[in-house]
Amino acid sequence: MARRMSLAAGGLLATIVLVLFHQSCGAGDSHHCAPSSCGNIRNISYPFRLTSDPANCGHQNYSLSCENNQTVLNLFAGRFYVREINYSSYTIRVVDSGIQDGNLSFIPRYFLNRANFSLRDPYITSHPFDVYGQCKGEWFGAPTDLIGPWPEAVVFLNCEKPLKSGSFFNISTCSKNSSLSQSKRYRYVKFGSPTTTDVEDLCQIEQMTLTLSKEQHPIRTLTSCTNVYNELAYGFELSWFRATCDNLTEYGDCHIANYPVNCPLRSRPGYIRRLWESVLEYAFFIVLIGFCLVTKGILLSPCVIGLLIYTWRRRHLSMYDGVEEFLQSQNSLILIRYSYSDIRKMTTNFKDKLGEGGYGTVFKGKLRSGGLVAVKMLGKSKANGQDFMSEVATIGRIYHVNVVQLIGFCVEGSKRALIYDFMPNGSLNKHIFPQEGSILLSYERMYDIALGVARGIEYLHRGCDMQILHFDIKPHNILLDENFTPKISDFGLAKLYPAEDSIVSLTAARGTLGYMAPELFYKNIGGISYKADVYSFGMLLMEMAGRRKNFNDSAEHSSQIYFPTWVYDQFLEGKDVELEDATEEEKKRSKKMIMVALWCIQMKPNDRPSMNKVIEMLEGEIECLQMPSKPFLSSTESLTKEVGDNSNSTSSSSQLAESWQSSQS
């Protein structure tokens, strides 16, 4: 009898393992789907897939759509037509959908340059010289014969007067659009990045895209509109070599031959490990059933109790299980998951602390490849890991020159960390309000930083499939790289909303006092929207222009305590703000920044401009700016302030203005 029970237990265990084995095998089925086609693009196969293909076909990161018999790649919220997929060189050739066939339409619809891409993207602008990843502890790179040249930048300029530089081609008369061809402005295109000496005054960079490099196309003749159009219409190549390395960093059971990359066991990286992890997940359950069957009913009660405990543990998921489920649901994220031991090694046991706050502590670290990183160790979460999940869900899918780059993360039990590119010049906070050892930035540099931050916020609002509201724009959350290029950081309070939603819902106010929009407190002003970020940017811009905090309790006169009110009155009286060691041009630019800031901090959201308009105002002439209304309510208006679950109370506008200023200080 005992032998029979043992055989039964063994049979049950074998059955469970076989089921798990079958489930793991299903992970590799995406390689065996029939090829698809759309228009002129035939044999669309792994890793590519059409959105109409079965869910198990291809890789989700390499989805293409078929629209009007055109194969379309959606890249950074832009639409690009696919011209060719090369499976031997791991490249895909695409062209901006704004460059239309036959009508010499030159201007691309989408702003794109090499800075948009990183080695963690599904597509990169060159075969990687050092693909990040490990194979049994050894770093690997792409085969040298697959390393290709970078695509070349194409820059479009819009100028008020003709350019003297011969490196630009005048396309003003090329377009058949009469409104463009009859415009009094001059439009130019240049293949290759322009230098500062190339671009004259009264010129603006209107658009950027990519084209084949000189190495790929050594003979380039730009003598006619048709020549230029043909160059642009041919498109540019992106590498999808990254697809061959999918999950290699996580599982490490791979090897690279000449090419293609080979991974043992059904050509799926980590196959055996995933199977083993599946078995381990149910190990307790398997052993318990086997033990109960072998001992028959002798220990029935302990077995029942054990099963109840197991069921209870599975049903009552902890905060950490919720975070794990969230990470598993984010299939489109291409981030490296580090272990806690990896974090300790890269930070040399948390030796070099960069900063500390309510969010946690930031340490300086170094990757095996030599790159410097900032490691943010999150403190104990008060919202079931929502801060961590918000940051990963938002910044984990963003690639913009003015948004900090998230490299990876760590989740082990209660320990959570986020790994970013290291910003050697720290936060903007220490440069606006000079501290010992900090670099005093010129007014021109401060203006460039403001413009970069504005572009980053505008990208969050309009450049992604979902609109991203940051809700915590402030100097401390603007980081500066080695060239003082600004990077928006700290997305712990960020929220994602459908792009078409003009008004969003929040369960509670979020942000930092001094930069929070009034509609987060007063419900009669208007709904919560992207205009909340516009307000925060306005308060930031005001401090950058004035080089002082907006609230100054130690001011000599009470009228100077709140800087926006004081500077508004100064402008009304025809006076300017005194700036030390500033040229007339710098004073003019600083005044423009303050004027734009006053527009941004209007009390009512509807009175504030969009970030697109803010950029236009910053880039335009100050003479074109009108004086906004005073950024507080008129004496006839009143607001209702929400006070928890208590009844609403109504106050006069003057009282509310005072309470608003004091609450923000």
XYZ file of C-alpha atoms in Angstrom:
665
model
C 0.000 0.000 0.000
C 2.771 2.388 0.935
C 4.505 1.652 -2.366
C 1.262 2.333 -4.231
C 0.816 5.660 -2.435
C 4.401 6.617 -3.222
C 3.825 5.865 -6.893
C 0.641 7.961 -6.820
C 2.488 10.869 -5.219
C 5.292 10.568 -7.744
C 2.785 10.510 -10.583
C 1.090 13.642 -9.270
C 4.389 15.470 -8.975
C 5.361 14.447 -12.499
C 2.008 15.658 -13.832
C 2.385 19.069 -12.188
C 5.931 19.466 -13.496
C 4.812 18.490 -17.006
C 2.015 21.072 -16.878
C 4.481 23.736 -15.822
C 6.885 22.543 -18.515
C 4.149 22.905 -21.118
C 3.335 26.440 -19.889
C 6.992 27.436 -20.109
C 7.242 26.006 -23.604
C 4.415 28.295 -24.652
C 6.702 31.271 -24.091
C 8.675 30.353 -27.183
C 5.703 30.033 -29.539
C 6.070 33.622 -30.741
C 8.866 32.440 -33.047
C 6.650 29.997 -34.939
C 3.845 32.211 -36.283
C 3.256 32.537 -40.008
C 4.782 35.738 -41.499
C 2.472 38.706 -42.099
C 2.493 41.343 -44.815
C 1.228 44.874 -45.377
C 1.576 46.742 -48.651
C 5.124 46.437 -49.964
C 6.477 45.006 -46.715
C 6.416 41.219 -46.931
C 7.514 38.474 -44.572
C 6.917 40.423 -41.347
C 8.192 37.909 -38.800
C 9.765 37.691 -35.360
C 10.452 39.947 -33.536
C 8.049 42.069 -35.585
C 4.296 41.635 -35.569
C 1.250 43.447 -36.879
C -1.265 44.680 -34.330
C -3.808 42.430 -36.050
C -1.676 39.313 -35.445
C -2.493 36.870 -32.623
C -1.233 38.010 -29.226
C 1.387 35.242 -29.041
C 3.038 36.292 -32.315
C 6.154 38.445 -32.331
C 7.373 40.713 -29.549
C 5.108 43.397 -28.112
C 7.920 45.969 -28.298
C 8.112 45.504 -32.061
C 4.467 45.944 -33.039
C 3.663 47.523 -36.406
C 0.290 48.623 -37.728
C -1.137 48.380 -41.230
C -2.960 51.572 -42.256
C -4.231 52.138 -45.791
C -1.849 49.463 -47.045
C 1.096 51.252 -45.379
C 3.187 49.599 -42.669
C 3.443 52.077 -39.786
C 5.882 52.188 -36.870
C 4.781 54.277 -33.886
C 7.947 55.733 -32.389
C 8.058 58.317 -29.555
C 4.397 59.221 -30.229
C 5.230 59.789 -33.917
C 4.115 57.851 -37.001
C 6.777 56.580 -39.390
C 6.236 54.615 -42.583
C 8.271 51.407 -42.848
C 10.183 51.151 -46.128
C 12.270 48.029 -45.484
C 13.072 45.419 -42.820
C 16.456 43.721 -43.120
C 16.662 40.531 -41.071
C 20.334 39.871 -41.830
C 21.620 43.255 -40.653
C 18.946 43.752 -37.957
C 17.811 47.114 -39.372
C 14.514 48.737 -40.248
C 14.299 51.718 -42.628
C 11.566 54.247 -41.876
C 10.510 57.720 -42.994
C 8.518 60.446 -41.244
C 4.863 60.285 -42.313
C 4.908 64.035 -42.948
C 7.252 63.569 -45.911
C 4.600 62.651 -48.453
C 5.091 61.010 -51.815
C 5.060 63.164 -54.905
C 4.187 66.602 -53.526
C 7.627 67.704 -52.290
C 6.319 68.083 -48.747
C 9.579 68.567 -46.878
C 8.831 69.364 -43.269
C 8.602 66.265 -41.039
C 5.745 66.078 -38.572
C 7.784 64.782 -35.669
C 10.874 66.199 -33.962
C 13.474 63.444 -33.847
C 17.208 63.335 -33.226
C 19.753 60.866 -31.898
C 19.330 62.197 -28.357
C 15.872 60.577 -28.305
C 17.440 57.117 -28.347
C 19.333 55.117 -25.766
C 20.704 51.562 -25.676
C 17.669 50.568 -23.632
C 15.234 51.369 -26.446
C 13.752 48.640 -28.676
C 15.238 50.616 -31.575
C 18.597 52.364 -31.529
C 20.319 54.558 -34.091
C 23.352 52.300 -34.492
C 24.331 48.743 -33.747
C 25.636 48.925 -30.188
C 29.355 49.008 -29.596
C 28.694 47.805 -26.051
C 25.250 46.242 -25.737
C 24.555 46.254 -22.018
C 24.103 42.722 -20.796
C 25.863 39.807 -19.246
C 26.414 36.226 -20.227
C 27.487 34.188 -17.188
C 29.061 37.283 -15.666
C 30.816 38.483 -18.834
C 29.755 41.622 -20.690
C 28.992 41.086 -24.338
C 28.765 43.328 -27.387
C 27.395 43.165 -30.890
C 29.440 41.339 -33.533
C 31.868 43.868 -34.983
C 30.745 43.275 -38.561
C 27.243 44.417 -37.591
C 28.333 47.751 -36.161
C 26.868 50.441 -38.375
C 27.263 54.221 -38.675
C 24.996 56.658 -36.909
C 22.174 58.236 -38.910
C 22.786 61.881 -39.715
C 20.748 64.777 -38.394
C 18.636 66.897 -40.738
C 17.900 70.387 -39.418
C 15.167 72.720 -40.684
C 15.567 76.446 -40.022
C 13.028 79.256 -40.213
C 14.702 82.665 -40.645
C 13.613 86.261 -41.055
C 16.403 87.032 -43.526
C 18.503 85.020 -46.001
C 21.421 83.001 -44.636
C 24.965 83.628 -45.808
C 26.190 80.104 -45.019
C 26.479 77.894 -48.082
C 25.902 74.722 -46.061
C 22.146 75.359 -45.974
C 19.775 74.686 -48.873
C 16.890 77.122 -49.359
C 13.599 75.199 -49.548
C 11.305 78.235 -49.327
C 10.083 77.761 -52.899
C 10.032 73.959 -52.885
C 6.684 73.353 -51.242
C 3.512 73.490 -53.301
C 1.736 74.888 -50.269
C 1.037 78.461 -51.399
C 0.928 79.898 -47.890
C 4.459 78.611 -47.270
C 5.919 79.566 -50.624
C 4.517 83.112 -50.350
C 5.726 83.584 -46.778
C 8.170 86.411 -46.138
C 10.311 84.109 -44.005
C 13.103 81.913 -45.340
C 13.237 78.185 -44.751
C 16.439 76.165 -44.972
C 17.534 72.575 -44.543
C 20.958 71.273 -43.557
C 22.153 67.669 -43.563
C 24.331 67.302 -40.483
C 24.252 69.126 -37.166
C 24.780 72.897 -37.540
C 27.347 74.759 -35.473
C 26.515 77.906 -33.563
C 28.364 79.953 -36.184
C 26.138 78.491 -38.911
C 22.899 79.679 -37.346
C 22.503 83.423 -37.546
C 20.309 85.681 -35.447
C 16.564 85.742 -36.143
C 16.635 82.047 -37.063
C 14.792 79.279 -35.249
C 15.250 75.532 -35.513
C 11.839 74.559 -36.824
C 12.199 70.789 -36.998
C 14.728 67.949 -36.903
C 14.745 64.430 -38.298
C 17.259 61.778 -39.360
C 18.639 60.525 -42.667
C 21.287 58.092 -43.878
C 24.832 58.912 -42.788
C 27.602 59.999 -45.137
C 29.130 56.536 -44.782
C 25.885 54.950 -45.968
C 25.405 57.517 -48.725
C 28.777 59.136 -49.569
C 27.546 60.922 -52.714
C 24.920 63.495 -51.769
C 23.910 66.123 -54.321
C 21.725 68.925 -52.987
C 21.239 71.076 -56.058
C 17.463 70.978 -56.415
C 14.265 70.546 -54.453
C 13.855 67.092 -55.957
C 17.320 66.021 -54.741
C 16.556 67.149 -51.211
C 13.133 65.520 -51.240
C 14.533 62.195 -52.463
C 17.113 62.194 -49.663
C 14.423 62.729 -47.041
C 11.895 60.367 -48.632
C 14.399 57.495 -48.588
C 14.306 57.649 -44.780
C 16.821 56.424 -42.226
C 17.793 53.140 -40.632
C 17.295 52.026 -37.047
C 18.814 48.941 -35.490
C 16.645 46.353 -33.749
C 19.648 44.274 -32.651
C 18.381 44.893 -29.108
C 15.607 42.329 -29.794
C 18.177 39.534 -30.039
C 19.349 40.307 -26.515
C 15.885 40.258 -24.950
C 16.108 39.199 -21.303
C 19.768 38.144 -21.592
C 20.696 40.430 -18.729
C 18.150 38.800 -16.465
C 18.819 35.142 -17.080
C 22.424 34.894 -18.240
C 22.188 31.459 -19.914
C 23.161 32.673 -23.367
C 26.027 32.866 -25.792
C 26.657 34.932 -28.887
C 27.921 33.366 -32.081
C 28.956 35.456 -35.076
C 25.285 36.187 -35.678
C 22.442 35.723 -35.210
C 22.584 35.545 -31.433
C 21.981 32.005 -30.212
C 20.381 31.047 -26.919
C 20.287 27.379 -25.891
C 17.042 25.462 -25.372
C 14.267 26.519 -27.722
C 16.020 29.827 -28.516
C 14.413 31.527 -25.534
C 16.783 33.091 -22.966
C 16.331 31.837 -19.414
C 14.149 28.912 -20.445
C 15.387 26.458 -17.801
C 15.428 29.143 -15.137
C 11.832 30.164 -15.861
C 10.773 26.510 -15.645
C 12.611 26.100 -12.342
C 11.062 29.311 -10.974
C 7.614 27.998 -11.933
C 8.302 24.794 -10.010
C 9.596 26.742 -6.988
C 6.475 28.906 -6.957
C 4.389 25.822 -6.232
C 7.068 23.874 -4.337
C 5.357 24.174 -0.960
C 2.061 23.030 -2.435
C 3.660 20.082 -4.307
C 5.649 18.823 -1.306
C 2.637 19.134 1.005
C 0.360 17.099 -1.279
C 3.021 14.438 -1.741
C 3.650 14.240 2.003
C -0.059 13.886 2.751
C -0.496 11.134 0.151
C 2.509 9.161 1.400
C 1.447 9.327 5.060
C -2.211 8.818 4.076
C -4.467 10.139 6.830
C -2.083 9.891 9.782
C -1.186 13.556 9.622
C -4.358 14.737 7.918
C -5.021 17.604 10.317
C -1.559 19.225 9.913
C -1.943 18.863 6.147
C -5.297 20.638 6.200
C -3.876 23.385 8.397
C -0.904 23.732 6.062
C -3.192 24.017 3.047
C -5.265 26.683 4.805
C -2.126 28.681 5.647
C -0.913 28.406 2.070
C -4.297 29.541 0.722
C -4.374 32.446 3.162
C -0.884 33.586 2.156
C -1.757 33.430 -1.529
C -5.016 35.333 -1.013
C -3.601 38.111 1.145
C -1.042 39.594 -1.196
C 1.339 42.000 0.463
C 2.425 45.373 -0.862
C 5.471 43.729 -2.390
C 3.349 41.247 -4.332
C 1.402 44.212 -5.714
C 4.611 45.821 -6.902
C 5.719 42.542 -8.493
C 2.395 42.170 -10.311
C 2.710 45.726 -11.565
C 6.211 45.071 -12.918
C 5.079 41.909 -14.675
C 2.236 43.823 -16.335
C 4.618 46.425 -17.806
C 5.649 44.416 -20.852
C 6.699 47.488 -22.832
C 9.330 48.597 -20.317
C 12.927 47.958 -21.294
C 14.681 48.422 -17.968
C 17.348 46.415 -16.197
C 16.297 44.761 -12.966
C 19.135 44.711 -10.453
C 19.432 42.656 -7.302
C 20.016 44.317 -3.953
C 23.542 42.886 -3.918
C 24.127 44.601 -7.288
C 23.003 47.883 -5.724
C 25.402 47.457 -2.803
C 28.281 46.761 -5.188
C 27.614 49.678 -7.529
C 27.315 52.123 -4.596
C 30.334 50.602 -2.764
C 28.044 49.739 0.135
C 26.247 53.127 -0.034
C 29.448 55.093 0.508
C 28.810 58.350 -1.393
C 25.512 60.001 -0.429
C 24.340 62.708 -2.826
C 21.197 63.835 -1.049
C 18.294 62.936 1.185
C 14.623 63.825 1.371
C 11.140 62.572 2.141
C 11.343 60.242 -0.850
C 14.471 58.476 0.393
C 18.218 58.786 -0.109
C 20.282 59.152 -3.289
C 23.740 57.592 -3.613
C 26.379 57.849 -6.296
C 27.158 54.573 -8.023
C 29.189 53.052 -10.818
C 28.152 50.355 -13.287
C 30.455 47.539 -14.359
C 30.781 49.246 -17.727
C 32.207 52.304 -15.931
C 29.201 54.599 -16.299
C 28.208 56.703 -13.300
C 24.669 56.457 -11.943
C 22.505 57.929 -9.213
C 20.804 55.290 -7.073
C 17.653 56.439 -5.309
C 16.822 54.178 -2.366
C 13.147 54.760 -1.663
C 12.012 55.094 1.913
C 9.124 53.176 3.449
C 6.105 53.654 1.219
C 2.971 55.194 2.669
C 0.855 54.228 -0.337
C 1.504 50.521 -0.994
C 4.386 51.268 -3.336
C 2.436 53.753 -5.463
C 5.369 56.190 -5.546
C 7.650 53.496 -6.948
C 5.060 52.272 -9.452
C 4.256 55.839 -10.586
C 7.890 56.567 -11.270
C 8.540 53.339 -13.172
C 5.294 53.563 -15.166
C 5.991 57.133 -16.297
C 9.709 57.756 -16.614
C 10.368 54.120 -17.527
C 8.867 54.698 -20.979
C 10.072 58.281 -21.607
C 13.089 59.160 -23.743
C 13.629 62.892 -24.126
C 16.705 65.070 -23.904
C 15.099 67.101 -21.086
C 13.841 64.181 -18.990
C 16.194 62.202 -16.771
C 16.888 58.673 -18.019
C 15.826 55.740 -15.845
C 18.270 52.864 -16.363
C 16.840 50.231 -14.065
C 15.355 49.365 -10.705
C 15.595 46.995 -7.777
C 12.749 45.315 -5.895
C 13.551 42.824 -3.155
C 10.992 42.575 -0.388
C 10.771 45.983 1.263
C 13.860 47.292 -0.542
C 13.160 49.405 -3.611
C 15.636 51.420 -5.656
C 15.657 53.376 -8.905
C 18.840 53.771 -10.956
C 19.285 56.889 -13.104
C 21.962 58.447 -15.242
C 24.250 60.498 -13.001
C 23.916 64.280 -13.289
C 27.299 65.789 -12.293
C 26.013 69.349 -11.835
C 23.330 68.369 -9.365
C 19.974 70.079 -9.028
C 19.004 73.498 -10.311
C 18.184 74.474 -6.748
C 21.812 75.113 -5.789
C 22.442 77.228 -8.903
C 19.400 79.504 -8.552
C 20.189 80.184 -4.919
C 24.029 80.097 -4.929
C 25.674 78.033 -2.232
C 29.305 77.612 -1.312
C 31.080 75.670 -4.044
C 28.243 75.975 -6.584
C 28.669 77.514 -10.034
C 26.963 80.855 -10.637
C 25.213 80.492 -13.968
C 24.942 83.349 -16.426
C 21.534 84.825 -17.244
C 21.833 83.423 -20.752
C 22.506 79.942 -19.397
C 19.549 80.273 -17.023
C 17.334 81.189 -19.970
C 18.512 78.115 -21.913
C 17.752 75.921 -18.903
C 14.262 77.420 -18.591
C 13.596 76.730 -22.261
C 14.811 73.135 -21.880
C 12.559 72.534 -18.872
C 9.601 73.972 -20.798
C 10.277 71.602 -23.692
C 10.515 68.659 -21.327
C 7.157 69.468 -19.707
C 5.565 70.042 -23.110
C 6.775 66.589 -24.157
C 5.218 65.044 -21.056
C 1.908 66.730 -21.854
C 1.733 66.123 -25.600
C 4.602 63.959 -26.809
C 3.476 60.590 -25.467
C 0.530 58.277 -26.088
C -0.685 59.181 -22.597
C -0.420 62.670 -21.123
C 1.845 62.696 -18.092
C 1.214 65.264 -15.378
C 4.244 65.689 -13.134
C 2.636 67.597 -10.228
C 6.003 68.411 -8.617
C 7.932 70.795 -10.879
C 10.408 72.692 -8.687
C 14.144 73.573 -8.718
C 15.091 70.526 -6.660
C 13.586 68.225 -9.311
C 15.475 69.764 -12.234
C 18.868 68.078 -12.647
C 21.768 69.350 -14.763
C 24.149 67.172 -16.747
C 27.788 67.949 -17.554
C 26.685 70.501 -20.180
C 24.029 72.021 -17.881
C 21.278 70.515 -20.008
C 18.214 70.361 -17.722
C 16.538 67.028 -16.967
C 13.150 66.785 -15.268
C 13.310 64.175 -12.502
C 11.364 62.653 -9.597
C 8.134 61.268 -11.028
C 6.903 59.854 -7.710
C 3.790 62.070 -7.796
C 3.232 61.856 -11.553
C -0.027 60.562 -13.011
C -0.864 59.196 -16.454
C -4.106 60.160 -18.167
C -5.576 59.620 -21.649
C -4.282 62.294 -24.019
C -7.809 63.511 -24.760
C -8.676 64.165 -21.085
C -8.707 67.915 -20.469
C -9.782 67.562 -16.832
C -8.448 64.855 -14.537
C -9.425 63.575 -11.117
C -7.276 63.407 -7.999
C -8.163 61.954 -4.627
C -5.860 64.384 -2.802
C -3.708 67.431 -3.480
C -0.134 66.610 -4.448
C 3.018 68.637 -4.879
C 5.287 70.963 -2.927
C 4.003 74.072 -1.185
C 5.163 77.139 -3.033
C 4.758 75.455 -6.425
C 1.294 73.886 -6.146
C -1.474 75.234 -8.353
C -4.408 76.853 -6.499
C -7.027 74.593 -8.132
C -5.579 71.746 -6.077
C -7.051 73.554 -3.048
C -9.888 75.768 -4.312
C -12.574 73.971 -6.289
C -14.300 77.002 -7.876
C -11.233 78.085 -9.859
C -11.434 75.258 -12.364
C -10.702 71.598 -12.903
C -7.308 69.983 -12.425
C -5.416 69.565 -15.686
C -1.979 69.953 -17.267
C -2.312 73.640 -16.338
C -1.243 72.619 -12.804
C 2.228 71.878 -14.198
C 2.144 75.200 -16.069
C 1.585 76.976 -12.746
C 4.484 75.120 -11.101
C 6.736 75.977 -14.039
C 5.736 79.640 -13.688
C 6.802 79.687 -10.046
C 10.071 77.992 -11.016
C 10.632 80.450 -13.867
C 9.997 83.398 -11.538
C 12.716 82.195 -9.168
C 15.143 81.559 -12.026
C 14.644 85.055 -13.442
C 14.825 86.833 -10.088
C 17.490 84.553 -8.574
C 15.600 84.578 -5.320
C 12.885 82.574 -3.645
C 9.340 83.694 -4.321
C 8.719 83.968 -0.576
C 11.150 86.012 1.493
C 10.120 86.535 5.111
C 13.243 88.624 5.776
C 12.472 91.239 3.094
C 12.963 94.880 4.147
C 9.445 95.866 3.067
C 6.280 93.808 3.465
C 5.466 94.396 -0.220
C 8.593 92.441 -1.158
C 7.761 89.287 0.818
C 5.950 87.701 -2.128
C 8.125 88.280 -5.192
C 5.452 87.776 -7.933
C 3.214 90.469 -6.428
C 6.088 92.893 -5.968
C 7.527 92.415 -9.459
C 4.074 92.785 -11.040
C 3.643 96.156 -9.322
C 7.149 97.155 -10.443
C 6.262 96.455 -14.072
C 2.988 98.379 -13.785
C 4.954 101.395 -12.568
C 7.349 101.074 -15.499
C 10.245 99.902 -13.338
C 12.561 96.961 -13.959
C 14.049 94.434 -11.564
C 17.589 95.257 -10.496
C 20.013 92.546 -11.621
C 23.669 92.553 -10.615
C 26.305 92.557 -13.384
C 23.715 92.022 -16.116
C 23.998 93.443 -19.630
C 21.052 95.183 -21.262
C 20.355 92.078 -23.328
C 20.380 89.908 -20.197
C 18.040 92.303 -18.397
C 15.682 92.190 -21.362
C 15.726 88.398 -21.409
C 15.175 88.209 -17.654
C 12.187 90.541 -17.938
C 10.736 88.305 -20.654
C 11.093 85.285 -18.365
C 9.242 87.129 -15.588
C 6.468 88.200 -17.972
C 5.997 84.603 -19.125
C 6.052 83.450 -15.490
C 3.276 85.916 -14.625
C 1.154 84.395 -17.385
C 1.853 80.902 -16.058
C 0.832 81.658 -12.460
C -2.553 83.151 -13.243
C -4.993 82.064 -10.548
C -7.505 80.506 -12.949
C -6.276 77.552 -15.054
C -8.107 78.816 -18.152
C -6.059 82.030 -18.050
C -2.746 80.174 -18.201
C -1.114 79.306 -21.530
C -0.282 75.762 -22.619
C 3.363 74.704 -22.466
C 3.507 74.895 -26.258
C 2.473 78.549 -26.021
C 4.948 79.104 -23.177
C 7.797 77.911 -25.411
C 6.584 80.198 -28.176
C 6.536 83.156 -25.754
C 10.020 82.388 -24.428
C 11.461 82.109 -27.930
C 9.658 85.215 -29.198
C 10.363 88.907 -28.705
C 9.405 90.617 -25.459
C 7.667 93.369 -27.439
C 5.105 90.774 -28.532
C 4.136 89.947 -24.936
C 1.155 91.640 -23.363
C 1.029 92.395 -19.668
C -1.120 89.711 -18.008
C -3.688 90.337 -15.323
C -2.457 90.394 -11.767
C -2.073 86.740 -10.799
C -4.770 86.980 -8.127
C -8.546 87.334 -8.096
C -10.411 90.578 -8.640
C -12.220 92.045 -5.666
C -15.619 90.841 -6.879
C -14.739 87.152 -7.076
C -14.752 84.504 -4.414
C -13.654 80.946 -4.129
C -14.722 77.914 -2.211
C -12.040 76.062 -0.362
C -12.475 72.387 0.359
C -11.809 71.527 3.981
C -11.798 67.720 4.382
C -15.289 66.409 5.114
C -16.494 69.674 6.675
C -18.919 72.061 5.019
C -17.510 74.457 2.463
C -16.643 77.978 3.519
C -16.588 81.041 1.301
C -14.127 83.904 1.705
C -13.494 87.149 -0.081
C -10.844 87.169 -2.770
C -8.510 89.356 -0.766
C -8.681 86.969 2.185
C -8.111 83.999 -0.084
C -5.209 85.684 -1.820
C -3.588 86.302 1.547
C -4.287 82.759 2.729
C -3.001 81.368 -0.573
C 0.258 83.288 -0.299
C 0.767 82.333 3.332
C -0.085 78.678 2.696
C 2.526 78.519 -0.049
C 5.314 80.091 1.971
